[in-house]
Amino acid sequence: PEEAQMKILVGYKRVVDYNVRIQVKPDGTGVVTDGVKLSANPFDDIALEEALRLREKGIAEEVVVVGIGPADLTAHLRNGLAMGANRAIHVTTADAVQPLTAARALLKLVEKEQPGLVLLGKQAIDDDANQTGQMLAALWDRPQATFASKVDISIESGADGKATVTREVDAGLETIEVELPAVVTSDLRLNEPRFIKLPDIMKAKSKPIDVVELASLGVDSGDHLKTTHYAAPPKRSKGVMVKDAAELVAALKAKGLL
Amino acid sequence: MSKILVIAEHLDGKLNPSTARAVSAAAAVKPEAVDVLVLADNAAAIAAEAARIGGVSRVLTVERAENAHPLAAVLAPQIAKAAAGYSHVFAPSTTFGKDVTPRVAALLGVAQVSDVMSVEGPYSFKRPIYAGNAIVTVEAEPSHTVVATVRTASWPVAAGGTNSAPVESLALDATLPTHTRYVGLQSGKSDRPDLQSAGKVVSGGRGVGSKENFDIIFKLADKLGAAVGASRAAVDAGYVPSDLQVGQTGKIIAPELYMAIGISGAIQHLTGIKDAGTIVAINKDAEAPIFEVADFGLRQNMDVELSIVMPCLNEAETIAR
């Protein structure tokens, strides 16, 4: 069989850690992020893990993590390198990046890097948009397989190959087949990401990170959504504790729920 | 004035009720027309259902063999073409809508508003971020098509039955890709009510203890005529399939009654049930965060929630008689 030469691009966003209970600023201008723990978006860790497994299976040759954000994002990308990515690309911008801009920037990198597969998380847990992968696939005019819980890649000789992807949809598990190159977005059950070991952190220090300014990619930042106000969600009124099942059933009956 | 195109979601020739929820959100924009677009291989029965939804002006059908299954790469170019002349394109924020709508937005070169909770004006919407821990107001660009998904839990099913909107077949000049192929659907179908539209939901978590114990959750649900849900922990433990998961990464629901049994109430779970009418929590841990949002809490110092559920089940049985 021919040697697999496929390159995989992985989106690697930094977000407020999923364990943090975020606070909305009293003046409604945003959420408090100063001094708050930041981590890799959990879905992106899963996407990266899948890419690393494909490399370990000999299907891919190189795994490249991509982050878009401010100068201090470099340290975050080192985590991706420590996890096992070969190299990183840091697209720098001081502005908040919305999905359409992220997709346009990723498209520029895709055109340059020519990956066989782009793996992204299905959504970022800060903006909860669930858009970037689909938008990239549209702009690239390539297939998308979103909410993936299983990915099988087969490379046929002389062809670009295909991916058979099981997707977590509301009705159950859907399987689709997509020609490569394609965009796949990871769902929670795709895999369990590995932990970073200390020697890997040392090794990651010597791995290359390309830095490129967002503006230099010629990305049209386009028309964005303007966020005009942030609010805390309405609080539910305090409930009552009941002493046993009988009292619970009586209370639900009284409300006409049983 | 606004004209809104709502993308119909359907399966096995039946319209998904999430479509009528998206129509409710569309009506809140106070548009001059709300048209429903049905992309299918055989659209007649689905279109007839859509035509009965209150507030729908027209139903447009695009019948092609390629539309037999909801493949985003195949549907998006058609929706992008059909969007011409509309100020807004809405779809339900289900896995179907989440898959296809951003692809449409990118083809139109516009941003997307995900999970619209409320309509503040034709170009102003509220949506949740950070797992529902903050609500933002976003303004879309009035000179562009607004592409949005509608958070189904925030909107009622538009009244149906009396409307009879005209059904028209739509011819679209769209080239469809062949790079994406449907293989199959392994459905977690059951006779129980659908989790996303059920009036009552009984959910189990890690505290249920085992796959076998989960039978009690199913029995209780059947007694109450409720749908069954689960926490991520219960799904990860293999008690139930993942399509039952409720939460940020699963389904967002708003039943009248939600019973959480053996569920601690992690942030990502709570975001899926915040809009439920009445929340009941049964948990042995007095400190479980689920009690902070529960209208009725029952806690007992027992090792297994199962022994708490049983009397509850018996009570329900008594009521059923």
Coordinates of C-alpha atoms in Angstrom, one line a residue:
Chain A
P1 CA 0.0 0.0 0.0
E2 CA 1.0 3.6 -0.6
E3 CA 2.4 5.6 2.2
A4 CA -0.2 7.8 3.7
Q5 CA 0.9 11.4 3.4
M6 CA -2.2 13.0 4.8
K7 CA -1.9 16.1 6.9
I8 CA -4.6 16.9 9.5
L9 CA -5.4 20.4 10.6
V10 CA -7.0 20.7 14.1
G11 CA -8.7 23.8 15.5
Y12 CA -7.6 24.5 19.0
K13 CA -9.6 27.2 20.8
R14 CA -8.9 28.5 24.3
V15 CA -11.9 29.1 26.4
V16 CA -12.9 29.7 30.0
D17 CA -12.5 26.3 31.8
Y18 CA -15.7 24.3 31.8
N19 CA -15.7 24.0 35.6
V20 CA -15.8 27.8 36.1
R21 CA -19.1 29.3 37.0
I22 CA -18.9 32.4 35.0
Q23 CA -20.2 35.8 36.2
V24 CA -21.8 38.5 34.1
K25 CA -20.5 42.0 34.7
P26 CA -23.0 44.1 36.6
D27 CA -23.0 46.8 33.8
G28 CA -23.9 44.2 31.2
T29 CA -20.8 44.7 29.0
G30 CA -19.5 41.2 29.2
V31 CA -18.6 38.3 31.4
V32 CA -15.7 38.4 33.9
T33 CA -12.7 36.7 32.4
D34 CA -9.9 38.4 34.3
G35 CA -8.1 35.9 36.5
V36 CA -10.4 33.1 35.4
K37 CA -8.9 29.8 34.5
L38 CA -8.6 29.2 30.7
S39 CA -8.3 25.8 29.1
A40 CA -8.6 24.1 25.7
N41 CA -12.2 23.8 24.5
P42 CA -13.1 20.3 25.6
F43 CA -14.3 19.4 22.1
D44 CA -11.0 20.5 20.6
D45 CA -9.1 18.2 22.9
I46 CA -11.2 15.4 21.5
A47 CA -10.6 16.5 17.9
L48 CA -6.8 16.6 18.6
E49 CA -6.9 13.2 20.2
E50 CA -8.6 11.8 17.2
A51 CA -6.0 13.3 14.9
L52 CA -3.2 11.9 17.0
R53 CA -4.8 8.4 16.9
L54 CA -5.1 8.6 13.1
R55 CA -1.4 9.5 12.9
E56 CA -0.6 6.6 15.3
K57 CA -2.6 4.3 12.9
G58 CA -0.4 5.4 10.0
I59 CA -3.3 7.1 8.3
A60 CA -1.9 10.6 8.8
E61 CA 1.6 11.8 8.7
E62 CA 1.4 15.2 10.3
V63 CA -1.0 16.9 12.8
V64 CA -1.1 20.7 12.9
V65 CA -3.0 22.6 15.6
V66 CA -4.4 26.1 14.7
G67 CA -5.3 28.8 17.2
I68 CA -6.7 32.2 16.5
G69 CA -6.3 34.9 19.2
P70 CA -4.1 37.3 21.1
A71 CA -0.4 37.0 21.6
D72 CA -0.6 35.0 24.8
L73 CA -2.4 32.2 22.9
T74 CA 1.0 30.7 22.1
A75 CA 1.2 29.1 25.6
H76 CA -2.1 27.4 24.9
L77 CA -0.9 26.1 21.6
R78 CA 2.1 24.6 23.4
N79 CA -0.4 22.4 25.2
G80 CA -1.6 21.0 21.9
L81 CA 2.0 20.4 20.9
A82 CA 2.7 18.7 24.3
M83 CA -0.3 16.5 23.6
G84 CA 1.4 15.4 20.4
A85 CA 0.8 17.7 17.5
N86 CA 3.8 18.1 15.2
R87 CA 3.5 21.9 14.9
A88 CA 1.2 24.8 15.5
I89 CA 0.0 27.9 13.6
H90 CA -1.0 30.9 15.6
V91 CA -3.2 33.4 13.8
T92 CA -2.9 36.6 15.8
T93 CA -5.6 39.1 16.4
A94 CA -6.6 41.2 19.3
D95 CA -10.3 41.2 18.3
A96 CA -12.9 38.7 19.4
V97 CA -13.2 36.2 16.6
Q98 CA -16.6 35.1 15.4
P99 CA -17.3 31.8 13.6
L100 CA -17.5 33.3 10.1
T101 CA -14.1 35.0 10.5
A102 CA -12.6 31.8 12.0
A103 CA -13.9 29.8 9.0
R104 CA -12.5 32.3 6.5
A105 CA -9.1 32.3 8.3
L106 CA -9.1 28.5 8.4
L107 CA -9.9 28.4 4.7
K108 CA -6.7 30.4 4.0
L109 CA -4.7 28.0 6.0
V110 CA -6.3 25.0 4.3
E111 CA -5.5 26.5 0.9
K112 CA -1.8 26.8 2.0
E113 CA -1.5 23.5 3.9
Q114 CA -3.7 21.3 1.8
P115 CA -4.8 19.0 4.6
G116 CA -6.7 15.7 3.9
L117 CA -8.8 16.3 6.9
V118 CA -9.8 19.2 9.2
L119 CA -10.9 18.2 12.6
L120 CA -12.7 20.7 14.8
G121 CA -14.8 20.5 18.0
K122 CA -18.5 20.6 17.4
Q123 CA -18.9 23.8 19.4
A124 CA -16.9 26.0 21.7
I125 CA -18.2 26.1 25.2
D126 CA -18.0 29.9 25.5
D127 CA -20.0 31.2 22.5
D128 CA -21.9 27.9 22.1
A129 CA -22.2 28.8 18.4
N130 CA -21.7 25.4 16.7
Q131 CA -20.9 27.0 13.3
T132 CA -17.2 27.1 12.4
G133 CA -16.8 23.6 11.0
Q134 CA -19.9 23.8 8.9
M135 CA -18.9 27.3 7.6
L136 CA -15.4 26.2 6.7
A137 CA -16.8 23.2 4.8
A138 CA -19.2 25.5 2.9
L139 CA -16.5 28.0 2.0
W140 CA -14.1 25.2 1.0
D141 CA -16.9 23.5 -1.0
R142 CA -16.0 20.2 0.7
P143 CA -18.0 17.6 2.7
Q144 CA -18.8 18.0 6.4
A145 CA -19.4 15.4 9.0
T146 CA -20.6 17.1 12.2
F147 CA -21.1 15.7 15.7
A148 CA -18.9 12.7 14.9
S149 CA -18.7 9.8 17.4
K150 CA -16.8 7.5 15.2
V151 CA -14.5 8.1 12.3
D152 CA -13.1 5.5 9.9
I153 CA -10.7 6.6 7.2
S154 CA -9.9 4.5 4.2
I155 CA -7.3 5.6 1.7
E156 CA -7.4 3.8 -1.6
S157 CA -4.4 3.7 -3.9
G158 CA -4.4 6.6 -6.2
A159 CA -7.5 8.2 -4.7
D160 CA -7.9 10.7 -2.0
G161 CA -9.8 8.3 0.2
K162 CA -13.0 8.6 2.2
A163 CA -14.2 8.8 5.7
T164 CA -17.1 6.9 7.1
V165 CA -18.5 8.8 10.0
T166 CA -21.0 8.0 12.7
R167 CA -22.9 11.1 13.8
E168 CA -24.8 11.8 17.0
V169 CA -28.2 13.1 15.7
D170 CA -31.4 13.6 17.6
A171 CA -33.0 10.6 16.0
G172 CA -30.1 8.3 17.0
L173 CA -26.8 7.5 15.2
E174 CA -26.5 8.4 11.6
T175 CA -23.7 7.1 9.4
I176 CA -22.5 9.0 6.3
E177 CA -19.6 8.6 3.9
V178 CA -17.6 11.6 2.8
E179 CA -14.9 12.0 0.2
L180 CA -11.7 13.5 1.5
P181 CA -10.6 16.2 2.0
A182 CA -13.4 17.0 4.4
V183 CA -14.3 18.7 7.7
V184 CA -15.2 16.6 10.7
T185 CA -16.4 18.0 14.0
S186 CA -16.1 16.0 17.1
D187 CA -18.8 15.1 19.6
L188 CA -18.1 14.1 23.2
R189 CA -18.1 10.4 22.7
L190 CA -15.6 10.3 19.8
N191 CA -12.8 9.4 22.3
E192 CA -11.2 10.2 25.6
P193 CA -8.3 12.6 25.2
R194 CA -4.9 11.6 26.7
F195 CA -3.3 13.5 29.5
I196 CA -0.2 15.6 28.9
K197 CA 3.0 14.1 30.5
L198 CA 5.8 16.2 31.8
P199 CA 8.5 15.1 29.3
D200 CA 6.0 15.9 26.5
I201 CA 5.8 19.5 27.8
M202 CA 9.6 19.7 27.6
K203 CA 9.6 18.3 24.1
A204 CA 6.8 20.7 23.0
K205 CA 9.1 23.7 23.7
S206 CA 11.2 22.8 20.6
K207 CA 8.3 22.2 18.3
P208 CA 7.7 25.0 15.7
I209 CA 4.9 27.6 16.0
D210 CA 4.2 29.7 12.9
V211 CA 2.8 33.1 13.7
V212 CA 0.7 34.9 11.2
E213 CA -1.4 38.0 11.6
L214 CA -5.1 37.6 10.8
A215 CA -5.0 40.8 8.7
S216 CA -2.2 39.4 6.6
L217 CA -4.3 36.4 5.5
G218 CA -6.5 38.9 3.7
V219 CA -9.6 37.7 5.6
D220 CA -12.6 39.8 5.1
S221 CA -13.8 40.3 8.6
G222 CA -17.3 40.8 7.1
D223 CA -20.4 41.8 8.8
H224 CA -20.6 40.6 12.3
L225 CA -23.2 40.2 14.9
K226 CA -22.9 43.0 17.4
T227 CA -23.3 41.9 21.0
T228 CA -25.0 44.9 22.8
H229 CA -25.8 43.5 26.2
Y230 CA -25.0 40.6 28.5
A231 CA -27.3 39.5 31.3
A232 CA -27.4 36.8 33.9
P233 CA -30.1 34.2 33.2
P234 CA -33.4 34.6 35.2
K235 CA -33.1 32.9 38.5
R236 CA -35.6 30.2 39.4
S237 CA -37.5 30.8 42.6
K238 CA -36.4 28.7 45.6
G239 CA -38.0 25.3 45.8
V240 CA -39.1 23.3 48.8
M241 CA -37.8 20.0 50.2
V242 CA -40.4 17.3 50.7
K243 CA -39.9 14.5 53.3
D244 CA -40.9 11.5 51.3
A245 CA -42.3 10.2 48.1
A246 CA -45.9 10.5 49.3
E247 CA -45.5 14.2 50.0
L248 CA -43.8 14.7 46.6
V249 CA -46.6 13.0 44.7
A250 CA -49.2 15.0 46.7
A251 CA -47.4 18.2 45.8
L252 CA -47.2 17.3 42.1
K253 CA -50.9 16.4 42.2
A254 CA -51.8 19.7 43.7
K255 CA -50.0 21.5 40.8
G256 CA -52.0 19.3 38.4
L257 CA -48.8 17.6 37.1
L258 CA -49.8 14.1 38.0
Chain B
M1 CA -41.1 44.4 5.9
S2 CA -39.7 41.1 6.8
K3 CA -40.3 37.8 4.8
I4 CA -39.1 34.7 6.6
L5 CA -38.3 31.3 5.2
V6 CA -38.5 28.5 7.7
I7 CA -36.7 25.2 6.9
A8 CA -38.8 22.2 7.7
E9 CA -37.3 19.3 9.6
H10 CA -38.8 15.9 8.9
L11 CA -38.1 12.2 9.2
D12 CA -39.9 9.2 7.6
G13 CA -42.4 11.4 5.9
K14 CA -43.5 13.2 9.0
L15 CA -42.9 16.8 10.0
N16 CA -40.9 17.3 13.2
P17 CA -42.7 19.5 15.8
S18 CA -39.5 21.6 16.0
T19 CA -40.6 23.2 12.7
A20 CA -43.7 24.6 14.3
R21 CA -41.6 26.0 17.1
A22 CA -39.4 27.8 14.5
V23 CA -42.6 29.2 13.0
S24 CA -43.5 30.7 16.4
A25 CA -40.1 32.4 16.5
A26 CA -40.6 33.7 13.0
A27 CA -44.0 35.1 13.8
A28 CA -42.4 37.0 16.7
V29 CA -40.5 39.1 14.1
K30 CA -44.0 40.2 12.9
P31 CA -43.2 39.6 9.2
E32 CA -45.4 40.1 6.2
A33 CA -45.0 36.4 5.4
V34 CA -43.7 33.1 6.9
D35 CA -43.0 30.5 4.2
V36 CA -42.0 26.9 5.0
L37 CA -39.5 25.2 2.8
V38 CA -39.7 21.4 2.5
L39 CA -36.8 19.6 0.9
A40 CA -37.6 15.9 0.4
D41 CA -37.7 13.1 -2.1
N42 CA -41.5 12.9 -1.5
A43 CA -42.8 16.1 0.1
A44 CA -46.6 15.9 -0.2
A45 CA -47.5 14.5 3.3
I46 CA -44.9 16.7 5.0
A47 CA -46.0 19.8 3.1
A48 CA -49.7 19.1 4.0
E49 CA -48.7 19.0 7.7
A50 CA -46.7 22.2 7.4
A51 CA -49.6 23.9 5.6
R52 CA -51.8 23.4 8.7
I53 CA -49.4 25.3 11.1
G54 CA -50.9 28.6 12.2
G55 CA -49.3 31.7 10.7
V56 CA -47.7 29.9 7.7
S57 CA -48.3 31.8 4.5
R58 CA -47.1 29.3 1.9
V59 CA -45.4 26.0 1.8
L60 CA -42.7 25.5 -0.8
T61 CA -41.5 22.1 -1.8
V62 CA -38.4 21.0 -3.5
E63 CA -38.7 17.3 -4.5
R64 CA -35.5 15.6 -5.6
A65 CA -34.1 12.1 -5.0
E66 CA -31.0 13.6 -3.5
N67 CA -33.2 15.1 -0.8
A68 CA -34.2 11.7 0.6
H69 CA -31.9 12.2 3.6
P70 CA -30.9 15.4 5.5
L71 CA -27.4 15.8 4.2
A72 CA -26.2 19.4 4.9
A73 CA -23.9 19.5 1.9
V74 CA -26.8 18.6 -0.4
L75 CA -29.5 20.8 1.2
A76 CA -27.5 23.9 1.9
P77 CA -27.0 25.1 -1.7
Q78 CA -30.7 24.6 -2.4
I79 CA -31.7 26.6 0.8
A80 CA -29.2 29.4 -0.2
K81 CA -30.9 29.7 -3.6
A82 CA -34.4 29.5 -2.1
A83 CA -33.4 32.3 0.4
A84 CA -33.4 34.9 -2.4
G85 CA -36.1 37.5 -1.6
Y86 CA -36.3 36.6 2.1
S87 CA -35.1 38.8 4.9
H88 CA -34.7 35.9 7.3
V89 CA -34.0 32.2 7.1
F90 CA -34.9 30.3 10.3
A91 CA -34.4 26.6 11.2
P92 CA -34.9 24.7 14.5
S93 CA -31.8 24.4 16.6
T94 CA -31.9 20.6 16.5
T95 CA -29.0 18.5 15.2
F96 CA -30.6 18.9 11.8
G97 CA -30.7 22.7 12.0
K98 CA -27.3 23.0 13.6
D99 CA -25.7 20.9 10.8
V100 CA -27.2 22.7 7.8
T101 CA -27.9 26.3 8.8
P102 CA -24.2 27.5 9.3
R103 CA -23.5 26.0 5.8
V104 CA -26.3 28.1 4.4
A105 CA -25.0 31.2 6.2
A106 CA -21.5 30.8 4.9
L107 CA -22.8 30.3 1.3
L108 CA -24.7 33.6 1.8
G109 CA -21.6 35.2 3.3
V110 CA -23.4 36.2 6.5
A111 CA -23.0 35.5 10.2
Q112 CA -25.5 33.2 12.0
V113 CA -27.5 33.7 15.1
S114 CA -27.5 30.4 17.0
D115 CA -30.2 29.4 19.4
V116 CA -32.6 32.3 19.3
M117 CA -34.4 32.5 22.7
S118 CA -36.3 35.7 22.1
V119 CA -36.9 38.2 19.3
E120 CA -36.3 41.8 20.4
G121 CA -36.8 43.3 17.0
P122 CA -36.4 42.2 13.4
Y123 CA -32.6 42.3 13.7
S124 CA -32.2 41.9 17.5
F125 CA -32.2 38.6 19.3
K126 CA -31.4 37.1 22.7
R127 CA -29.3 33.9 22.8
P128 CA -27.6 31.9 25.5
I129 CA -23.8 31.6 25.8
Y130 CA -21.6 29.8 28.4
A131 CA -23.9 26.9 28.8
G132 CA -26.8 29.2 29.5
N133 CA -25.0 31.1 32.2
A134 CA -25.2 34.3 30.3
I135 CA -27.8 35.7 27.9
V136 CA -26.6 38.1 25.2
T137 CA -28.5 40.5 23.0
V138 CA -27.1 40.4 19.5
E139 CA -27.8 42.7 16.6
A140 CA -27.6 41.4 13.0
E141 CA -26.8 43.6 10.0
P142 CA -30.1 44.8 8.5
S143 CA -28.7 44.9 5.0
H144 CA -28.0 41.2 5.0
T145 CA -30.2 38.0 5.2
V146 CA -30.6 37.0 8.9
V147 CA -29.8 33.3 9.2
A148 CA -30.7 31.9 12.6
T149 CA -31.5 28.7 14.5
V150 CA -34.3 28.7 16.9
R151 CA -33.9 27.3 20.4
T152 CA -36.9 25.0 20.4
A153 CA -37.2 24.9 24.2
S154 CA -37.9 28.6 24.2
W155 CA -40.8 28.6 21.8
P156 CA -44.2 27.0 21.8
V157 CA -45.4 24.8 18.9
A158 CA -47.4 27.3 16.7
A159 CA -51.1 26.5 16.9
G160 CA -52.0 24.1 14.1
G161 CA -55.0 22.4 12.5
T162 CA -57.0 25.3 11.1
N163 CA -54.6 26.9 8.6
S164 CA -54.5 25.7 5.0
A165 CA -51.6 27.5 3.4
P166 CA -51.1 26.9 -0.3
V167 CA -48.4 24.4 -1.3
E168 CA -46.3 25.3 -4.2
S169 CA -43.5 23.4 -5.9
L170 CA -40.3 25.3 -6.2
A171 CA -37.8 24.8 -9.0
L172 CA -34.2 25.6 -8.0
D173 CA -31.2 25.9 -10.2
A174 CA -28.7 24.4 -7.8
T175 CA -25.9 22.0 -8.6
L176 CA -25.6 19.4 -5.9
P177 CA -22.4 17.7 -4.7
T178 CA -21.9 13.9 -4.8
H179 CA -19.1 13.9 -2.3
T180 CA -21.4 13.2 0.7
R181 CA -23.4 10.0 0.9
Y182 CA -26.0 8.8 3.4
V183 CA -25.3 5.3 4.7
G184 CA -27.9 4.7 7.4
L185 CA -29.6 5.6 10.6
Q186 CA -29.5 3.5 13.7
S187 CA -32.5 5.0 15.5
G188 CA -33.1 4.9 19.2
K189 CA -36.8 4.9 18.5
S190 CA -39.3 3.9 21.1
D191 CA -43.0 4.1 21.8
R192 CA -42.3 6.7 24.5
P193 CA -42.9 10.3 23.8
D194 CA -40.2 12.2 22.1
L195 CA -37.7 13.7 24.5
Q196 CA -37.7 17.2 22.9
S197 CA -41.5 17.6 22.7
A198 CA -42.7 15.6 25.8
G199 CA -44.7 17.4 28.5
K200 CA -43.1 15.2 31.1
V201 CA -39.5 13.9 31.3
V202 CA -38.0 11.5 33.8
S203 CA -34.2 11.5 33.8
G204 CA -31.6 9.3 35.4
G205 CA -28.0 10.0 36.3
R206 CA -25.0 8.2 37.7
G207 CA -26.9 7.7 41.0
V208 CA -29.2 5.2 39.3
G209 CA -26.2 2.9 39.6
S210 CA -26.5 0.5 36.7
K211 CA -28.0 -0.2 33.3
E212 CA -30.4 -2.7 35.0
N213 CA -31.5 -0.1 37.6
F214 CA -32.4 2.2 34.7
D215 CA -35.4 0.0 34.0
I216 CA -37.0 1.7 37.0
I217 CA -36.6 5.0 35.3
F218 CA -38.3 3.7 32.2
K219 CA -41.1 2.1 34.2
L220 CA -41.7 5.4 36.1
A221 CA -41.7 7.3 32.8
D222 CA -44.2 4.9 31.3
K223 CA -46.4 5.3 34.4
L224 CA -46.4 9.0 34.0
G225 CA -46.6 9.0 30.1
A226 CA -43.2 10.7 30.2
A227 CA -40.1 10.7 28.0
V228 CA -36.9 9.3 29.3
G229 CA -33.7 11.4 29.6
A230 CA -30.3 11.0 31.1
S231 CA -27.3 12.9 32.3
R232 CA -24.0 12.7 30.6
A233 CA -22.6 10.5 33.4
A234 CA -25.4 8.0 32.8
V235 CA -24.6 7.9 29.1
D236 CA -20.9 7.6 29.6
A237 CA -21.5 4.8 32.1
G238 CA -23.3 3.0 29.3
Y239 CA -26.7 2.9 31.1
V240 CA -28.5 4.4 28.1
P241 CA -27.7 5.5 24.5
S242 CA -26.4 9.0 23.9
D243 CA -29.5 10.3 22.2
L244 CA -31.2 10.5 25.6
Q245 CA -28.6 12.9 27.0
V246 CA -30.0 16.2 28.3
G247 CA -27.7 19.2 28.6
Q248 CA -25.4 21.6 26.8
T249 CA -24.0 18.9 24.7
G250 CA -27.2 16.9 24.4
K251 CA -30.8 18.1 24.1
I252 CA -32.2 21.3 25.5
I253 CA -35.7 20.6 26.8
A254 CA -38.5 22.5 28.4
P255 CA -41.2 20.0 29.6
E256 CA -43.9 21.0 32.1
L257 CA -42.5 18.4 34.6
Y258 CA -38.8 17.3 34.8
M259 CA -37.8 14.7 37.3
A260 CA -34.1 14.3 37.9
I261 CA -33.2 11.1 39.7
G262 CA -29.7 10.5 40.8
I263 CA -28.5 13.5 38.9
S264 CA -26.1 15.9 40.7
G265 CA -26.8 18.8 38.4
A266 CA -23.6 19.8 36.7
I267 CA -23.7 23.2 34.9
Q268 CA -23.8 21.5 31.5
H269 CA -26.9 19.4 32.6
L270 CA -28.7 22.4 34.1
T271 CA -28.4 24.4 30.9
G272 CA -30.6 21.7 29.3
I273 CA -33.5 22.0 31.7
K274 CA -33.5 25.6 32.8
D275 CA -36.8 26.3 31.1
A276 CA -38.7 23.3 32.5
G277 CA -41.9 24.3 34.2
T278 CA -41.5 22.3 37.4
I279 CA -38.2 20.5 38.3
V280 CA -38.2 17.6 40.8
A281 CA -34.9 16.4 42.2
I282 CA -34.4 13.1 44.0
N283 CA -30.9 12.7 45.2
K284 CA -29.2 11.3 48.3
D285 CA -26.6 14.1 48.4
A286 CA -27.9 17.2 50.2
E287 CA -25.3 19.3 48.6
A288 CA -26.1 18.3 45.0
P289 CA -26.5 21.5 42.9
I290 CA -29.6 20.2 41.4
F291 CA -31.5 21.2 44.6
E292 CA -30.6 24.8 43.8
V293 CA -32.9 24.8 40.8
A294 CA -35.5 22.2 41.9
D295 CA -39.0 23.3 42.8
F296 CA -39.4 20.1 44.8
G297 CA -36.5 18.2 46.3
L298 CA -36.5 14.8 48.0
R299 CA -33.4 13.7 49.7
Q300 CA -32.9 10.6 51.7
N301 CA -29.7 9.2 53.2
M302 CA -29.7 6.0 51.2
D303 CA -27.0 4.3 49.2
V304 CA -28.9 3.8 46.1
E305 CA -31.5 6.2 44.6
L306 CA -33.4 3.1 43.4
S307 CA -34.8 2.6 46.8
I308 CA -36.2 6.1 46.7
V309 CA -37.6 5.7 43.3
M310 CA -39.6 2.6 44.1
P311 CA -42.1 4.2 46.5
C312 CA -42.5 7.0 44.1
L313 CA -43.3 4.5 41.4
N314 CA -45.8 2.8 43.7
E315 CA -47.4 6.2 44.4
A316 CA -47.7 6.8 40.7
E317 CA -49.3 3.5 40.2
T318 CA -51.9 4.3 42.8
I319 CA -52.7 7.5 41.0
A320 CA -53.0 5.7 37.7
R321 CA -55.8 3.5 39.2

